[in-house]
XYZ file of C-alpha atoms in Angstrom:
365
model
C 92.251 74.514 194.461
C 92.717 78.541 194.167
C 89.611 80.273 192.541
C 90.637 81.264 188.910
C 89.297 84.827 188.395
C 89.188 85.947 184.875
C 89.226 89.740 183.986
C 87.651 91.098 180.695
C 89.666 93.918 179.868
C 93.654 94.559 180.518
C 93.781 98.171 181.161
C 94.786 99.779 184.402
C 91.699 98.970 186.418
C 91.903 95.405 185.662
C 95.620 95.402 186.644
C 94.719 97.062 189.757
C 92.190 94.675 190.455
C 94.649 91.761 189.731
C 96.923 92.934 192.188
C 94.339 92.694 194.997
C 93.384 89.513 193.739
C 96.973 87.989 193.423
C 97.678 89.320 197.102
C 94.816 87.357 198.171
C 95.955 83.815 196.592
C 93.656 83.974 193.667
C 94.882 82.880 190.207
C 94.272 85.720 187.695
C 93.593 85.124 183.866
C 92.685 88.173 181.547
C 91.136 88.702 178.141
C 92.599 91.676 176.715
C 93.295 93.619 173.404
C 96.923 93.305 173.495
C 99.679 91.290 174.858
C 101.176 94.881 175.973
C 98.157 95.536 178.177
C 99.202 96.585 181.953
C 97.465 93.372 183.398
C 99.423 90.759 181.477
C 102.365 90.781 183.778
C 100.362 89.706 186.791
C 98.449 86.781 184.755
C 98.992 83.158 184.921
C 97.005 83.053 181.438
C 96.462 85.824 178.952
C 93.790 85.621 176.243
C 94.462 88.072 173.455
C 91.344 88.672 171.165
C 88.508 91.138 169.922
C 85.531 91.817 171.945
C 82.984 90.400 169.627
C 85.143 87.293 169.029
C 82.713 84.725 170.625
C 84.739 81.551 170.434
C 87.690 82.985 171.874
C 85.449 84.643 174.533
C 83.910 81.234 175.271
C 87.180 79.679 175.592
C 88.215 82.077 178.170
C 85.057 81.477 180.261
C 85.750 78.026 180.282
C 89.101 78.476 181.857
C 88.041 80.553 184.994
C 85.594 80.125 187.940
C 84.259 83.600 187.600
C 84.558 86.864 185.353
C 85.007 90.293 186.349
C 84.534 93.295 184.046
C 86.650 96.519 184.199
C 84.463 98.365 181.502
C 81.186 98.683 179.950
C 82.571 97.718 176.483
C 80.719 94.345 176.291
C 77.230 93.566 175.146
C 75.125 92.296 178.029
C 73.215 89.716 175.812
C 76.824 88.272 174.843
C 77.925 88.139 178.334
C 74.653 86.456 179.530
C 74.709 83.881 176.967
C 78.688 82.978 177.456
C 77.774 82.781 181.192
C 74.715 80.499 180.843
C 76.774 78.218 178.209
C 79.789 77.804 180.591
C 78.028 77.958 183.944
C 80.582 80.855 184.661
C 78.995 83.809 186.803
C 79.916 87.290 185.621
C 80.108 90.284 187.959
C 78.836 92.720 188.469
C 75.724 90.948 188.049
C 74.574 91.170 184.255
C 71.061 92.584 184.890
C 72.580 95.511 186.669
C 75.256 95.934 184.135
C 72.649 96.122 181.475
C 70.557 98.635 183.541
C 73.263 101.075 183.863
C 74.688 100.324 180.401
C 73.472 103.553 178.779
C 73.265 106.968 180.326
C 69.605 106.967 179.295
C 68.964 103.841 180.978
C 70.685 105.117 184.168
C 68.147 108.087 184.115
C 65.178 105.765 183.673
C 66.282 103.945 186.906
C 66.659 107.328 188.568
C 63.109 108.189 187.523
C 62.053 105.044 189.270
C 63.348 105.852 192.549
C 62.911 109.767 192.622
C 66.407 110.813 192.080
C 66.765 114.097 190.365
C 69.233 114.945 187.259
C 69.434 117.754 184.737
C 66.617 118.236 182.171
C 67.576 115.661 179.441
C 65.978 115.140 175.767
C 66.997 112.525 173.148
C 68.578 114.431 170.168
C 66.069 112.839 167.609
C 63.372 114.424 169.714
C 64.914 117.846 170.113
C 63.321 120.809 168.264
C 65.628 123.653 167.982
C 67.127 125.586 170.930
C 69.193 128.801 171.481
C 70.510 128.203 174.845
C 73.843 126.223 176.092
C 73.213 122.569 176.202
C 75.690 119.631 176.579
C 75.402 116.969 173.801
C 76.333 113.611 175.127
C 76.751 109.937 173.950
C 74.450 107.514 175.671
C 77.029 104.932 175.687
C 80.779 104.649 175.267
C 81.857 108.280 176.480
C 84.124 108.308 179.360
C 86.780 110.837 180.599
C 84.901 113.538 179.030
C 85.062 111.892 175.311
C 81.484 112.042 173.710
C 80.818 115.499 175.597
C 80.417 118.594 173.394
C 78.892 121.766 174.466
C 76.367 123.160 171.826
C 74.265 126.270 171.577
C 71.730 125.194 168.989
C 70.520 122.308 167.097
C 72.659 123.009 163.941
C 75.705 122.721 166.122
C 74.693 119.400 167.693
C 73.855 117.914 164.310
C 77.116 119.012 162.877
C 78.988 117.283 165.974
C 76.887 113.985 165.205
C 77.558 114.018 161.467
C 76.573 110.547 159.829
C 76.346 108.795 163.449
C 72.830 107.582 164.438
C 71.063 110.540 166.297
C 69.605 107.891 168.703
C 72.987 107.451 169.981
C 73.060 111.112 171.618
C 70.947 113.104 173.992
C 71.114 116.898 175.002
C 71.312 117.709 178.432
C 70.822 121.522 179.739
C 73.970 123.070 180.884
C 74.150 123.589 184.442
C 75.894 126.232 186.457
C 78.015 123.981 188.629
C 79.377 124.746 191.984
C 81.146 121.250 192.484
C 81.057 117.413 191.613
C 80.917 114.382 193.639
C 81.377 110.855 193.462
C 79.919 107.759 195.388
C 80.878 104.172 195.581
C 78.579 101.281 196.290
C 79.823 97.636 196.916
C 77.269 95.085 197.080
C 78.139 91.648 198.550
C 76.232 88.581 198.716
C 74.494 89.520 201.642
C 75.289 93.276 202.482
C 76.270 96.490 201.110
C 78.778 99.125 201.611
C 78.980 102.586 200.655
C 82.233 104.661 200.747
C 81.843 108.331 201.813
C 81.140 110.671 199.033
C 84.214 112.606 197.553
C 84.711 115.668 195.468
C 85.827 115.389 191.844
C 87.489 118.349 190.131
C 87.249 118.242 186.274
C 89.597 119.964 183.700
C 88.188 119.851 180.025
C 85.468 117.503 181.196
C 88.210 114.972 182.471
C 88.780 114.229 186.045
C 92.156 115.926 187.386
C 91.640 115.808 191.068
C 89.724 113.873 193.442
C 89.492 115.464 196.973
C 88.241 113.412 200.060
C 87.996 114.526 203.624
C 85.815 116.704 206.242
C 85.901 119.716 204.043
C 82.906 118.439 202.131
C 79.766 119.541 203.876
C 77.963 116.673 206.011
C 74.581 117.565 204.489
C 75.875 117.147 201.019
C 77.340 113.775 201.741
C 73.965 112.683 203.487
C 72.141 113.671 200.427
C 74.383 111.763 198.275
C 74.387 108.723 200.419
C 70.533 108.778 200.572
C 70.365 108.493 196.715
C 72.807 105.794 196.415
C 70.916 103.749 199.139
C 67.764 104.195 197.032
C 69.972 102.890 194.070
C 71.046 100.115 196.305
C 67.570 98.681 196.696
C 67.189 98.510 192.843
C 70.450 96.748 192.062
C 70.760 93.000 192.677
C 74.658 92.554 193.052
C 77.138 91.220 193.760
C 79.097 94.032 192.220
C 80.690 97.486 192.401
C 79.023 100.535 191.103
C 80.195 104.140 190.857
C 77.785 107.259 190.793
C 78.649 110.951 189.893
C 76.561 113.967 190.874
C 76.220 117.432 190.210
C 76.016 120.456 192.702
C 74.598 123.547 190.982
C 74.231 127.056 191.912
C 70.931 126.354 193.151
C 72.004 124.022 195.830
C 70.623 121.105 193.960
C 72.262 117.617 193.995
C 71.708 116.024 190.466
C 72.663 112.652 189.118
C 75.209 112.795 186.459
C 76.159 109.138 185.457
C 77.045 105.766 186.771
C 79.560 103.032 186.030
C 79.025 99.434 187.057
C 82.781 98.910 187.845
C 85.620 100.248 189.982
C 86.328 103.736 189.109
C 89.022 106.362 188.923
C 87.477 108.423 191.501
C 88.239 106.043 194.295
C 91.662 105.273 193.618
C 92.645 107.223 196.802
C 91.072 104.277 198.799
C 94.445 102.392 198.121
C 96.086 104.493 200.656
C 93.443 106.209 202.779
C 91.119 103.086 203.677
C 91.901 99.820 205.182
C 90.368 98.136 201.958
C 90.369 99.501 198.686
C 87.717 99.735 196.190
C 89.750 96.928 194.471
C 89.850 94.746 197.700
C 86.153 95.259 198.055
C 85.216 94.010 194.617
C 87.171 90.951 194.904
C 85.882 90.341 198.422
C 82.100 91.063 197.230
C 82.189 88.240 194.628
C 84.475 85.645 196.386
C 83.187 85.890 200.106
C 79.830 85.700 201.851
C 81.245 88.422 204.380
C 81.702 91.828 203.237
C 84.615 93.869 204.610
C 83.950 96.876 206.457
C 86.682 99.506 205.339
C 87.809 102.051 208.042
C 89.630 105.416 207.338
C 93.381 105.583 207.873
C 93.744 109.154 207.246
C 91.113 112.010 207.397
C 92.232 113.735 204.223
C 93.195 112.390 200.774
C 93.628 113.883 197.378
C 94.367 111.995 194.192
C 96.025 113.639 190.938
C 95.394 111.752 187.632
C 98.820 111.837 185.860
C 97.740 112.532 182.217
C 99.420 112.649 178.860
C 100.536 115.740 177.137
C 102.267 114.435 173.995
C 101.978 111.390 171.721
C 104.870 108.936 171.959
C 107.515 107.892 174.694
C 107.248 109.676 177.934
C 109.274 110.167 181.099
C 107.559 111.355 184.303
C 109.712 114.180 185.768
C 108.806 114.612 189.635
C 109.198 117.972 191.467
C 110.374 117.598 195.233
C 109.199 119.587 197.984
C 109.876 119.108 201.610
C 106.578 120.350 202.696
C 104.511 117.887 200.403
C 102.025 115.652 202.208
C 102.907 111.838 202.119
C 102.128 110.353 198.708
C 102.413 107.279 196.544
C 102.752 107.179 192.728
C 101.051 104.393 190.735
C 102.204 104.145 187.005
C 100.033 102.161 184.807
C 103.064 100.492 182.665
C 101.347 101.952 179.512
C 104.247 102.142 176.792
C 102.937 105.313 175.121
C 101.717 108.410 175.979
C 98.663 110.434 174.082
C 97.127 113.859 174.955
C 94.335 113.073 177.758
C 95.674 109.660 178.314
C 95.665 108.457 181.992
C 99.190 107.069 182.525
C 99.041 106.891 186.169
C 97.785 108.547 189.397
C 99.125 109.902 192.602
C 97.610 109.965 196.114
C 98.388 112.356 198.890
C 97.222 111.067 202.390
C 97.583 112.995 205.777
C 95.563 114.003 208.833
C 95.458 117.530 207.477
C 95.059 119.179 203.991
C 96.588 117.458 201.185
C 94.829 119.443 198.366
C 97.526 122.083 198.383
C 100.309 119.505 197.657
C 98.352 117.787 194.889
C 97.818 121.237 193.181
C 101.529 122.100 193.667
C 102.574 118.957 191.827
C 100.088 119.268 189.073
C 101.621 122.621 188.300
C 105.313 121.665 188.613
C 105.392 117.912 187.181
C 106.631 117.441 183.588
C 105.822 114.629 181.267
């Protein structure tokens, strides 16, 4: 009998995971918000319901052999209870998921292992200030949502409005030189860390990811050493993404984590023998962990992001000098400003970033 893998969530991350699972002969089931979610075309069964609908979730858990998460939108206590009642394991490990559930919790973990981060103060403990800070949601902010630059306490409180101040914290604004990401896969008996890559932001949202030998080896080494420390504190199995700042003082500082597959490593689908999606499926279904190898020395991922609200059509420019590439559209029926509609990866054994920048300038949605 084929293992039945259930995905909590139906967006592009779950969809790309489901593709990998299907290619390896696993049966795919999903619990998602809408029958129109991208994953539904890949499933043998689809459950549609709300994230707090306990009975529907229990029924879903009973129909699968394991549950994989694509987001941090579910309460750990609910997942733990459903897993216990149905004897259905959840990945990533629920204790790991809970430790990384909030940004404040993530920074407590960094304190335990001596990984530095920008000076941080809970909003409800902050006295007035007169220098630029970033106001952040402790949970639920992603793709730049929930981040606001503020110059004093009055501005911060205006942004928060009637929301609970305990949901927010203030982080000193850094003068950044670069931002990086790193991905950890914990199997049942071993771990694997992908090489760190550089992420390039626009309006607090990732626009490009650049991977290759242009990243200084000393930076890669320091980031890997931090992730190795984190690895020792997590139980697994699971997959865990980490983002880091590099500031003008030459400091590498932890930014945030996500206990799931991550946009920053989509390029692994073309540039490694095993992608992040393959690795997560492998980590939770096998005793032996794959060891990915590079296929190309350089890779650049470009996020294809919505500009207007409504129907859309990608108009892709052609240039004979472009690096080899592959386009992945996520099957989303409607565009919204800032919404990720797909991504494009350029891969080669020479520079790919110039091709990605040219397409970003010239493509139309």
